[in-house]
XYZ file of N, CA and C in Angstrom:
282
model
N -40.306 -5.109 -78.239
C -40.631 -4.229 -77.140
C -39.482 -3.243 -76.966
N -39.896 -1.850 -76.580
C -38.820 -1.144 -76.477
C -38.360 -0.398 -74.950
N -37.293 -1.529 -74.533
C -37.107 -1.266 -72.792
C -37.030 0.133 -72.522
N -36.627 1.054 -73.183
C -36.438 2.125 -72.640
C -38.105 2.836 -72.573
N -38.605 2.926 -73.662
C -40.145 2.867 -73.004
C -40.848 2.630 -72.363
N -40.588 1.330 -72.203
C -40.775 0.026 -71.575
C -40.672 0.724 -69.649
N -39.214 0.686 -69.701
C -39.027 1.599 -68.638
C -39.423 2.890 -67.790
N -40.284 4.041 -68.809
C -40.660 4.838 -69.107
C -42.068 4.562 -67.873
N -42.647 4.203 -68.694
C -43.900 3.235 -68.296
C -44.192 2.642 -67.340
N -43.174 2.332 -66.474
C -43.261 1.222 -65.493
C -43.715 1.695 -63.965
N -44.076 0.946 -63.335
C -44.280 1.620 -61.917
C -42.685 2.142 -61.353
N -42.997 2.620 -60.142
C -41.649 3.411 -59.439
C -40.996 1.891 -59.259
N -41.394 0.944 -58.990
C -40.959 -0.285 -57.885
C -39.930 -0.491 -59.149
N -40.313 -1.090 -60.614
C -39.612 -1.570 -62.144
C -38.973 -0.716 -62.508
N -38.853 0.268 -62.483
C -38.201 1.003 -63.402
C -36.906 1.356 -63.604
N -35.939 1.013 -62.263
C -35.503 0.896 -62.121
C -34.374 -0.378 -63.172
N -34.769 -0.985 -62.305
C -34.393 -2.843 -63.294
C -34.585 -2.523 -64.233
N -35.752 -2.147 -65.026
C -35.727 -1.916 -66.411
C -34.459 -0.908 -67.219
N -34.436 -0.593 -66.679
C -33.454 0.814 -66.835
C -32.412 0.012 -67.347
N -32.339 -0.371 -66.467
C -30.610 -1.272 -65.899
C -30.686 -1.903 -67.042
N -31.407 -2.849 -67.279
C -31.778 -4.229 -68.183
C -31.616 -3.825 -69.758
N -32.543 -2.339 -69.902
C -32.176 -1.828 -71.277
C -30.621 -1.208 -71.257
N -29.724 -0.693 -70.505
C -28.294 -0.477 -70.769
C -27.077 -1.321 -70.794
N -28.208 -2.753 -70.702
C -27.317 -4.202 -70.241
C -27.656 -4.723 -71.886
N -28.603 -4.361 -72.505
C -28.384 -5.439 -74.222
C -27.652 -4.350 -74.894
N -27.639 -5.154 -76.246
C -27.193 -3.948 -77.489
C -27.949 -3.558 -78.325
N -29.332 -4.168 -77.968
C -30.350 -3.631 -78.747
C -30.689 -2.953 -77.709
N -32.143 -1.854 -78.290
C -32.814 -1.268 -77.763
C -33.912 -1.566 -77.768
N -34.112 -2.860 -78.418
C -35.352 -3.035 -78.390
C -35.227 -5.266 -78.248
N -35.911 -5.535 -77.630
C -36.338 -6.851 -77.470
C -37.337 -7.490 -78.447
N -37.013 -8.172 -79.885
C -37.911 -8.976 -80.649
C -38.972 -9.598 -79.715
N -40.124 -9.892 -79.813
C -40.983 -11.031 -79.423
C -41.833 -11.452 -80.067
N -42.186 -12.434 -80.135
C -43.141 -13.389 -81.044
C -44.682 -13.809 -79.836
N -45.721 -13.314 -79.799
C -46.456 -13.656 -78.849
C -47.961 -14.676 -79.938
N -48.214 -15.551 -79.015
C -49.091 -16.753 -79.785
C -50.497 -16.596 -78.631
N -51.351 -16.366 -79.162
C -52.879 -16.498 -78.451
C -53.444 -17.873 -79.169
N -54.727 -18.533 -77.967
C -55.351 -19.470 -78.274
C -56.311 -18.935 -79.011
N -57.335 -20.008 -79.216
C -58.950 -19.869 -79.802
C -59.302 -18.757 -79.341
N -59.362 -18.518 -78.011
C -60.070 -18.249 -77.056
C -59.736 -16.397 -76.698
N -58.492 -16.313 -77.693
C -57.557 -14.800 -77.357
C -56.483 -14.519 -76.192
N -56.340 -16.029 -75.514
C -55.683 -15.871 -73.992
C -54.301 -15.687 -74.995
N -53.274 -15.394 -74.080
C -51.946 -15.680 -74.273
C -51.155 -17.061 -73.926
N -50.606 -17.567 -74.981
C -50.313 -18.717 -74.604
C -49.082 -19.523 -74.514
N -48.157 -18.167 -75.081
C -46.401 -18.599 -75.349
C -45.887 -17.174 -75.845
N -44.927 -16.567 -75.280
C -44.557 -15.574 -75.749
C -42.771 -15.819 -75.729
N -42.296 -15.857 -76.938
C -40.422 -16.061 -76.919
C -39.940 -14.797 -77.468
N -39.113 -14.264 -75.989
C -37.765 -13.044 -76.563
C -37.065 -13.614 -77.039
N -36.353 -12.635 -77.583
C -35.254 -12.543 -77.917
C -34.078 -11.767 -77.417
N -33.193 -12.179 -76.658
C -32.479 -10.333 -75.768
C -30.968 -10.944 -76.410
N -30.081 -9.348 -77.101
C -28.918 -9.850 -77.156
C -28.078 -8.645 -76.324
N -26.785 -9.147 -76.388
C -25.605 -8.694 -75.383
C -24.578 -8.708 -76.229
N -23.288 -7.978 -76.002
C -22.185 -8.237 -76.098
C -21.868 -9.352 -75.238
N -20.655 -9.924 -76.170
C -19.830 -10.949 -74.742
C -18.824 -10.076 -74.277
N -17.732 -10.762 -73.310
C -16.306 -9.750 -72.736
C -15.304 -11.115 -73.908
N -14.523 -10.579 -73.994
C -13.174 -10.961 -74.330
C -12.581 -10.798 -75.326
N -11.547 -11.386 -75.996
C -10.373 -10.965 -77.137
C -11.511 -10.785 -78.556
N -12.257 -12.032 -78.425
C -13.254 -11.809 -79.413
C -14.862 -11.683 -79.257
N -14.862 -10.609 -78.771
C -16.009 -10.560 -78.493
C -16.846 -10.486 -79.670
N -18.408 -10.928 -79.222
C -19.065 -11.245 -79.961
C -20.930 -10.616 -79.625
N -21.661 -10.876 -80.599
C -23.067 -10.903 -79.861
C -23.669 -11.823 -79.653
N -24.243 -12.000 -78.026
C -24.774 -13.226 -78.028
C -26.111 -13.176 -77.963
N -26.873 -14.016 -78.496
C -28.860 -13.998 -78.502
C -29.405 -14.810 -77.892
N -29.996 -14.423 -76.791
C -30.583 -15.498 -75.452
C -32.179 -15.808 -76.166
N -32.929 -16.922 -76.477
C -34.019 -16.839 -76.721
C -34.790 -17.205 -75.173
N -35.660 -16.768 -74.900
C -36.574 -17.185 -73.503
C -38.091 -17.452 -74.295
N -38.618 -18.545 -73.653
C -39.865 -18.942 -73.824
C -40.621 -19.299 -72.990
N -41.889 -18.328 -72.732
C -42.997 -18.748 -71.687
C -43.880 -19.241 -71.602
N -44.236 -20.024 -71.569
C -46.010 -20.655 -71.513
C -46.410 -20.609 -70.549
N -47.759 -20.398 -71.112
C -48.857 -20.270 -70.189
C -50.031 -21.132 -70.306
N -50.204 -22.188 -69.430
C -51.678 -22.781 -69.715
C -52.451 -22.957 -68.239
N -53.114 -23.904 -68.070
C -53.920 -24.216 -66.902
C -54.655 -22.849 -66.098
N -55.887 -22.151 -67.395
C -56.421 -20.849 -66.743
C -57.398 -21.448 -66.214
N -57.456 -20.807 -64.887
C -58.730 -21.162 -63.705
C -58.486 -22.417 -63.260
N -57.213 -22.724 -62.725
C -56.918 -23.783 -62.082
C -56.292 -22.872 -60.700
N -56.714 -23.275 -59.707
C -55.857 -22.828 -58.342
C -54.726 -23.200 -57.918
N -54.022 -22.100 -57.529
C -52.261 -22.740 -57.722
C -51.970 -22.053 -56.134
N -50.649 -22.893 -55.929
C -50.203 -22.260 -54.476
C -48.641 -21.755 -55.195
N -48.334 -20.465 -54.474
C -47.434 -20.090 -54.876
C -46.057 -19.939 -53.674
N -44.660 -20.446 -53.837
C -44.156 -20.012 -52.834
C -42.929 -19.475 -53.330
N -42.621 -17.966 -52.674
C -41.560 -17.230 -53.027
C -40.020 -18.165 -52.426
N -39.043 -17.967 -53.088
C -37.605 -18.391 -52.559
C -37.344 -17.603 -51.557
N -36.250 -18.037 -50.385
C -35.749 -17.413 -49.438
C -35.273 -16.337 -50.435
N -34.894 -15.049 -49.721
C -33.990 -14.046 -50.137
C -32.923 -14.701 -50.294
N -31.812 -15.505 -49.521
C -30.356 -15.878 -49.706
C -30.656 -16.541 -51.349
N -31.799 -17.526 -51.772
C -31.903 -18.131 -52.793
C -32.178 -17.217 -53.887
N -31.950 -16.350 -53.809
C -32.453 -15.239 -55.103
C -31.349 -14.786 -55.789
N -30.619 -14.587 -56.998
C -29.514 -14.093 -57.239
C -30.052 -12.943 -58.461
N -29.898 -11.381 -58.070
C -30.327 -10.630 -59.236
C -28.690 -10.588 -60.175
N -27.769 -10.439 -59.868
C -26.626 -10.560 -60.795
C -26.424 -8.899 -60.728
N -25.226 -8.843 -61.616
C -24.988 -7.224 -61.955
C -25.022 -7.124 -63.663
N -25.559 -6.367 -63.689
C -25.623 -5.787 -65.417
C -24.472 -4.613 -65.948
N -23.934 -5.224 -66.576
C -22.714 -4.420 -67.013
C -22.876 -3.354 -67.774
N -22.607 -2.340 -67.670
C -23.179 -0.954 -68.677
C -22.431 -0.740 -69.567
N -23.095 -0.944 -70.569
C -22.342 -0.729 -71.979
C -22.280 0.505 -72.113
């Protein structure tokens, strides 16, 4: 995926973050591997996002994230975290 497009694209509310998020890796673009069922749903999708590290030896580091998704048409209750429980972090601009 390519965040800066990505970004491009996004509603007013994202685009922002996105922004941010693409000047925070060292790629410009995010690998992903996405897996559909029988059925065509989506059912696991794993990034890949890398970064510089900070220090004497810095290095690149590669975060893999993996999502699944199952239980479609099951009713779910959803509850957001307090605001104090939320931590967005700062993204360092390369």
């Amino acid at each position: 995926a390519d965040l800066d497009r990505a970004a491009r694209a996004a509603s007013p509310q994202s685009r922002g973050a996105l922004s941010a998020a693409a000047k925070g890796f060292s790629k410009d673009a995010v690998p992903f591997d996405a897996y559909l069922d029988e059925e065509g749903r989506l059912r696991k999708v794993r990034h890949r996002f890398s970064f510089a590290s900070e220090g004497p030896e810095a290095k690149e580091v590669t975060v893999v994230s993996t999502l699944l998704l199952y239980g479609f048409g099951v009713p779910v209750t959803v509850t957001l975290p307090d605001d104090d429980d939320i931590y967005t972090g700062e993204i360092r601009q390369g």
